Tab-separated table of N, CA and C in Angstrom:
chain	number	residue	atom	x	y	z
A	287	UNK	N	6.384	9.319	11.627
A	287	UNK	CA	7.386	8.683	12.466
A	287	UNK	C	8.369	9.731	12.986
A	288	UNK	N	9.040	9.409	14.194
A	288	UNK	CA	9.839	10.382	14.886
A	288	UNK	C	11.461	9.943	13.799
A	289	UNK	N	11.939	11.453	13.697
A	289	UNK	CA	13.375	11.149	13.410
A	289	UNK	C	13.993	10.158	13.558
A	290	UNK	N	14.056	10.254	15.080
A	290	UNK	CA	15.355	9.315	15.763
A	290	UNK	C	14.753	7.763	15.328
A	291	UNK	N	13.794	7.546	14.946
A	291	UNK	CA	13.058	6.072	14.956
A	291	UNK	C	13.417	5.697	13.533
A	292	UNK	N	13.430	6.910	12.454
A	292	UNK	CA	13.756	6.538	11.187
A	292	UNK	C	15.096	6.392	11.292
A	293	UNK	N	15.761	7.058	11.589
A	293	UNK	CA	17.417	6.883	12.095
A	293	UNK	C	17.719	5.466	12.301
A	294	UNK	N	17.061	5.471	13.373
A	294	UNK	CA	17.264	4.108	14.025
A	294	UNK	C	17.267	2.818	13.446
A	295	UNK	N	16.026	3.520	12.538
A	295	UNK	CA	16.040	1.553	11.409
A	295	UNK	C	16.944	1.933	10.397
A	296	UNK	N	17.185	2.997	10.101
A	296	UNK	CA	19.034	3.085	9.019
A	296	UNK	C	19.666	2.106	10.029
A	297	UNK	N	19.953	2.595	10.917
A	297	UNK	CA	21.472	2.278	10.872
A	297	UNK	C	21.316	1.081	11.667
A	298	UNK	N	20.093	0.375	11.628
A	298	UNK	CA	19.749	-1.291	12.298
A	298	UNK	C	20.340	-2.135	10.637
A	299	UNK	N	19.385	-1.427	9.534
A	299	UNK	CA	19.506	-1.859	8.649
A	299	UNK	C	20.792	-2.166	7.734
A	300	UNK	N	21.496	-0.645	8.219
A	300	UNK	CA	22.937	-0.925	7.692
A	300	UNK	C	23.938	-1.647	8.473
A	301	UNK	N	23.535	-1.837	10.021
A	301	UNK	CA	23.944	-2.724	10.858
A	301	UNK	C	23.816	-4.592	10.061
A	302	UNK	N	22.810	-4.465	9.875
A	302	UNK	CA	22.317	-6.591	9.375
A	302	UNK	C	23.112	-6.265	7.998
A	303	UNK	N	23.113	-5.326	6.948
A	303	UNK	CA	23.606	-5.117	5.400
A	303	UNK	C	25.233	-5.525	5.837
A	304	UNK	N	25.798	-4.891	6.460
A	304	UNK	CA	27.151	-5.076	7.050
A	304	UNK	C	27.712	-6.607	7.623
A	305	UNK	N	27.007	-7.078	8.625
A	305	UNK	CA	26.897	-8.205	9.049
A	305	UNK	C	26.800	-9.709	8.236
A	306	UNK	N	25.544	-9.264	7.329
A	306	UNK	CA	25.496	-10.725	6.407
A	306	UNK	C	26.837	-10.710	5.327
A	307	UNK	N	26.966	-9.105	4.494
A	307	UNK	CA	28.064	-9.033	3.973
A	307	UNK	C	29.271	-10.002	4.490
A	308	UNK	N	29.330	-9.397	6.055
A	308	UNK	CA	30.963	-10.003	6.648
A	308	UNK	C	30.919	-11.485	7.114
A	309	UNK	N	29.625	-12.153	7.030
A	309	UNK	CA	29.174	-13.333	7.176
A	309	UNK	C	29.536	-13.729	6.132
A	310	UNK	N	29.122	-13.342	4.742
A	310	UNK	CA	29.570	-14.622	3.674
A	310	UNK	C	30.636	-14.538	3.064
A	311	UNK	N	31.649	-13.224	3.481
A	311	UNK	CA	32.715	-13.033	3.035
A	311	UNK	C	33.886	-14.042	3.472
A	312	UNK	N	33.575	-14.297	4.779
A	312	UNK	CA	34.128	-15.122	5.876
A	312	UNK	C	33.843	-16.467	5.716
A	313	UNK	N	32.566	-16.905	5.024
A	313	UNK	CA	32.709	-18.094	4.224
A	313	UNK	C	32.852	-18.237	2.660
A	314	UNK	N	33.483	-17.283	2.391
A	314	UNK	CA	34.739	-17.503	1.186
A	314	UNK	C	34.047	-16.923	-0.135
A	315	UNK	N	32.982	-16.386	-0.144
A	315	UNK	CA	32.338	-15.963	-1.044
A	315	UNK	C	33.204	-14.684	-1.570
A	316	UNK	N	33.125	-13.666	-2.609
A	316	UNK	CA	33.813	-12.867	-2.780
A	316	UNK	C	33.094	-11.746	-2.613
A	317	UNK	N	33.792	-10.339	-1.939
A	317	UNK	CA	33.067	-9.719	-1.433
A	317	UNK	C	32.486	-8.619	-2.021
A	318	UNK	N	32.463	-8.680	-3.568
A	318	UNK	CA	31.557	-8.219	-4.549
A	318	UNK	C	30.299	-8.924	-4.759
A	319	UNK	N	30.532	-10.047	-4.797
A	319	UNK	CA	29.617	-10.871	-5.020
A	319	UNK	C	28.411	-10.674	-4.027
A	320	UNK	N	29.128	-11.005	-2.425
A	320	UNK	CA	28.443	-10.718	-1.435
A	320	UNK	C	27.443	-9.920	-1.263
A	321	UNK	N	28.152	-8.287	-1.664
A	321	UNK	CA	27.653	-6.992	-1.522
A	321	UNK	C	26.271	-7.300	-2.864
A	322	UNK	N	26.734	-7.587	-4.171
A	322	UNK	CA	25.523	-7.594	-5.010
A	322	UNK	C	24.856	-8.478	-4.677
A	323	UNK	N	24.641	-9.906	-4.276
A	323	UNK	CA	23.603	-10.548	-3.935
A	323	UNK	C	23.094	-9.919	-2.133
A	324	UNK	N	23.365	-8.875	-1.215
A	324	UNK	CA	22.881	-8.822	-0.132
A	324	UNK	C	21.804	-7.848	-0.754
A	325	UNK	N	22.758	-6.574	-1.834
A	325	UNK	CA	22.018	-5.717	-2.295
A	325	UNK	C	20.389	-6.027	-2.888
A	326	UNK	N	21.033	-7.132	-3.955
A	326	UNK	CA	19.483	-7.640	-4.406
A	326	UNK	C	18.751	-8.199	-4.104
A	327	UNK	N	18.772	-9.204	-3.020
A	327	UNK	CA	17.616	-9.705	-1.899
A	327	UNK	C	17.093	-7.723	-1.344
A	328	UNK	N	17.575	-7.355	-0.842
A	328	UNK	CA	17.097	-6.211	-0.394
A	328	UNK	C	15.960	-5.122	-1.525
A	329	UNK	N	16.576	-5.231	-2.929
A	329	UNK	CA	15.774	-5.111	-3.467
A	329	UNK	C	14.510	-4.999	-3.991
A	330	UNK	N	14.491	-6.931	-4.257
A	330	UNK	CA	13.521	-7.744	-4.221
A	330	UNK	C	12.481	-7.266	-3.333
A	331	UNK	N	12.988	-7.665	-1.633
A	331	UNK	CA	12.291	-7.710	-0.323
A	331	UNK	C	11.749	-6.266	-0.441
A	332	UNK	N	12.084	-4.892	-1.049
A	332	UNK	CA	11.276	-4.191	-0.547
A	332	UNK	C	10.242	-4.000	-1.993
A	333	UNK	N	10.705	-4.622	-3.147
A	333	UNK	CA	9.756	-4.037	-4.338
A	333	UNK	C	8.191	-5.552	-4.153
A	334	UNK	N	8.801	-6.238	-3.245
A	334	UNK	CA	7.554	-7.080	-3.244
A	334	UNK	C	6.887	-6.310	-1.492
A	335	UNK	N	7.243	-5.806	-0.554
A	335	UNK	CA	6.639	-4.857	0.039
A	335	UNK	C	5.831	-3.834	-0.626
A	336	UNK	N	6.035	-3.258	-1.674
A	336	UNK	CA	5.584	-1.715	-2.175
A	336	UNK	C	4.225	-2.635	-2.652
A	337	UNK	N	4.347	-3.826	-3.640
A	337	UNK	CA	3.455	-4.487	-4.387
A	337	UNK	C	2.229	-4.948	-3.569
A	338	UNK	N	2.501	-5.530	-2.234
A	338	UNK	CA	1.695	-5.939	-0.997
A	338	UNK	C	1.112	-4.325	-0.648
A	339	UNK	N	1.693	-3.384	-0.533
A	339	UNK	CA	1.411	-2.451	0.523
A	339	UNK	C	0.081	-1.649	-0.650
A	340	UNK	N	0.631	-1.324	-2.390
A	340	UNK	CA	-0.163	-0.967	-3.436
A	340	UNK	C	-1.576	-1.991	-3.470
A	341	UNK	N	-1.560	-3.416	-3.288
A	341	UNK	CA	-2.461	-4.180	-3.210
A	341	UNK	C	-3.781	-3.848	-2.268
A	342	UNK	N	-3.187	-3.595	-0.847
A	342	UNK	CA	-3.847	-3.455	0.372
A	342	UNK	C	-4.760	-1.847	-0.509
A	343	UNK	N	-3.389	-1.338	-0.387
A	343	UNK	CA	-4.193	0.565	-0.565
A	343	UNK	C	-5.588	0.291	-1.941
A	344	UNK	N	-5.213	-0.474	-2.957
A	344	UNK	CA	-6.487	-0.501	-4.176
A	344	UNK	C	-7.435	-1.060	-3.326
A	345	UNK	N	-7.285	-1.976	-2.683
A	345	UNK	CA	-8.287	-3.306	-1.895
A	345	UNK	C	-9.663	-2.002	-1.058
A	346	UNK	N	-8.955	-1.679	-0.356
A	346	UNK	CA	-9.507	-0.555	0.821
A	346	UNK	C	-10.325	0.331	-0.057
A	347	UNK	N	-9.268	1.118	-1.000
A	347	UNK	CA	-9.992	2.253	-2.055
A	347	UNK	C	-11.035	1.612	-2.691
A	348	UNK	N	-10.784	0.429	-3.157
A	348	UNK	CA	-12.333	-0.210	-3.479
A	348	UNK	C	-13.687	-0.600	-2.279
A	349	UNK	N	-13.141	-0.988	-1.795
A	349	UNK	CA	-14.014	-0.614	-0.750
A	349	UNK	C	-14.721	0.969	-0.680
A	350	UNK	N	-13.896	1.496	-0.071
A	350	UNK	CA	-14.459	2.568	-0.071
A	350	UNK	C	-15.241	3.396	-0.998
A	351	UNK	N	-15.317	2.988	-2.014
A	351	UNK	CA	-15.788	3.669	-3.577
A	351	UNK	C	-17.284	2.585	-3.196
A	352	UNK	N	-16.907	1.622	-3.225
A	352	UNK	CA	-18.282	0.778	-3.017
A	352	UNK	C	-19.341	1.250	-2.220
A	353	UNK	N	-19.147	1.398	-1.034
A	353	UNK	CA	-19.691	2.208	0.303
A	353	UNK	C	-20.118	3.603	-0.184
A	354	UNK	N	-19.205	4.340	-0.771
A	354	UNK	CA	-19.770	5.261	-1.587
A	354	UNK	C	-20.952	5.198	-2.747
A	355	UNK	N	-20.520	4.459	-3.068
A	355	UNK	CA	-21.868	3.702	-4.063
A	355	UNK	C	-23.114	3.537	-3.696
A	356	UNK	N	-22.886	2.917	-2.755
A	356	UNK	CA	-23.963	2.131	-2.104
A	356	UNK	C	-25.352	2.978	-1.042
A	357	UNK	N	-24.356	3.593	-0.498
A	357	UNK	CA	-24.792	4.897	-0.012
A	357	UNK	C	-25.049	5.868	-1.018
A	358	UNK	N	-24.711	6.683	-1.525
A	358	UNK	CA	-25.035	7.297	-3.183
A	358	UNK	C	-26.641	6.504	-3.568
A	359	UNK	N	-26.677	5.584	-4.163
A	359	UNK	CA	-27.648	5.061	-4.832
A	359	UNK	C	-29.040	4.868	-3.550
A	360	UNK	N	-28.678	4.749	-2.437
A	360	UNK	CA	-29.889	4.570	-1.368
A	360	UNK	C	-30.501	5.938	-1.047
A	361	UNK	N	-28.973	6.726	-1.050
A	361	UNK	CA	-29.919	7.979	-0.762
A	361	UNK	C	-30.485	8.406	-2.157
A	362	UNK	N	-29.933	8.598	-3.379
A	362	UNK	CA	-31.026	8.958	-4.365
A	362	UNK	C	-32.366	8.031	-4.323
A	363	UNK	N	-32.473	6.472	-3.852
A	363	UNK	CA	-33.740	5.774	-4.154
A	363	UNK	C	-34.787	6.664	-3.181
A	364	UNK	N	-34.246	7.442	-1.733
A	364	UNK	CA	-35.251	8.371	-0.876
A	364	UNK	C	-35.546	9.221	-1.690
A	365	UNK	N	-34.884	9.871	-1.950
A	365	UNK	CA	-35.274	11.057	-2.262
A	365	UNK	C	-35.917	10.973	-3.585
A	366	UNK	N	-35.978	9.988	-4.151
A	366	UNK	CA	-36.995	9.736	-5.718
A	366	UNK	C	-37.994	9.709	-5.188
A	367	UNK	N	-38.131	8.757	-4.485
A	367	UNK	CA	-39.136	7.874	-3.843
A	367	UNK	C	-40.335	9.079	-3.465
A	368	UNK	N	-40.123	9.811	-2.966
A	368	UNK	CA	-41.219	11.114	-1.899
A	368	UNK	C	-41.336	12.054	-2.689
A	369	UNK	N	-42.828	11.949	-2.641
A	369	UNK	CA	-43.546	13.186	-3.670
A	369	UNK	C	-44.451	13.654	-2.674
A	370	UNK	N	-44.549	14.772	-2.961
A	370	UNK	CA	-46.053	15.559	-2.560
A	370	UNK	C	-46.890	15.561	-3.273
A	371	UNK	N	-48.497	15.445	-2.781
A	371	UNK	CA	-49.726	15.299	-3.559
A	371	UNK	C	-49.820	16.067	-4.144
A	372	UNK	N	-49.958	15.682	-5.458
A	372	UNK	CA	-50.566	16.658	-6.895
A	372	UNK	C	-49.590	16.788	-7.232
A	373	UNK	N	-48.330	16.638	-6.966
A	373	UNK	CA	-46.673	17.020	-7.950
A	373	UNK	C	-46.211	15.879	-8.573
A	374	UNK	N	-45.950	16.227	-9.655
A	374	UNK	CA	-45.532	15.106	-10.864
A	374	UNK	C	-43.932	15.413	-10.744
A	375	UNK	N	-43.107	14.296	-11.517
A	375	UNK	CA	-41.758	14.130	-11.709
A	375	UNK	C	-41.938	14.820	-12.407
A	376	UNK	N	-40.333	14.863	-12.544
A	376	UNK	CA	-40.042	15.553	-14.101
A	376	UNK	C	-39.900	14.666	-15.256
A	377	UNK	N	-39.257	13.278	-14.713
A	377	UNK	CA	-39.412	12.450	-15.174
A	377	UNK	C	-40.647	11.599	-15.865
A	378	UNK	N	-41.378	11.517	-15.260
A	378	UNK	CA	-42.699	10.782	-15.325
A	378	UNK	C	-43.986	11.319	-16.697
């Protein structure tokens, strides 16, 4: 991401953090209170982001390990598979 774009969602973010603050202060809430419950929704909202975002990343990585697998095991079944006449496994 460009600087100015990370910038930008600071100070959007500390823009709405500010705002709801002066929103419930203004309906009589106290403005400790305010600040710790804006803080901990924010919290929350991003530790259940990380949990969604960790979910997706295992989801994919499994995938991908699978595909690896899958591929892995087809190409060893070729290459078992083809012998030349008169040559024995090593196996066999």
């Amino acid at each position: 991401m460009n600087p100015y774009q990370i910038m930008g969602i600071i100070a959007g973010g500390t823009i709405i953090f500010a705002g709801v603050v002066t929103f419930l202060t203004m309906q009589g809430v106290h403005i400790l209170l305010a600040f710790l419950g804006v803080y901990l929704f924010a919290v929350f909202l991003m530790i259940g982001m990380q949990r969604r975002a960790r979910e997706s990343f295992e989801l994919m990585e499994d995938l991908r390990l699978r595909k690896y697998q899958s591929d892995s095991l087809t190409d060893r079944s070729r290459a078992n598979g083809v012998h030349k006449l008169g040559q024995f496994s090593i196996h066999s």
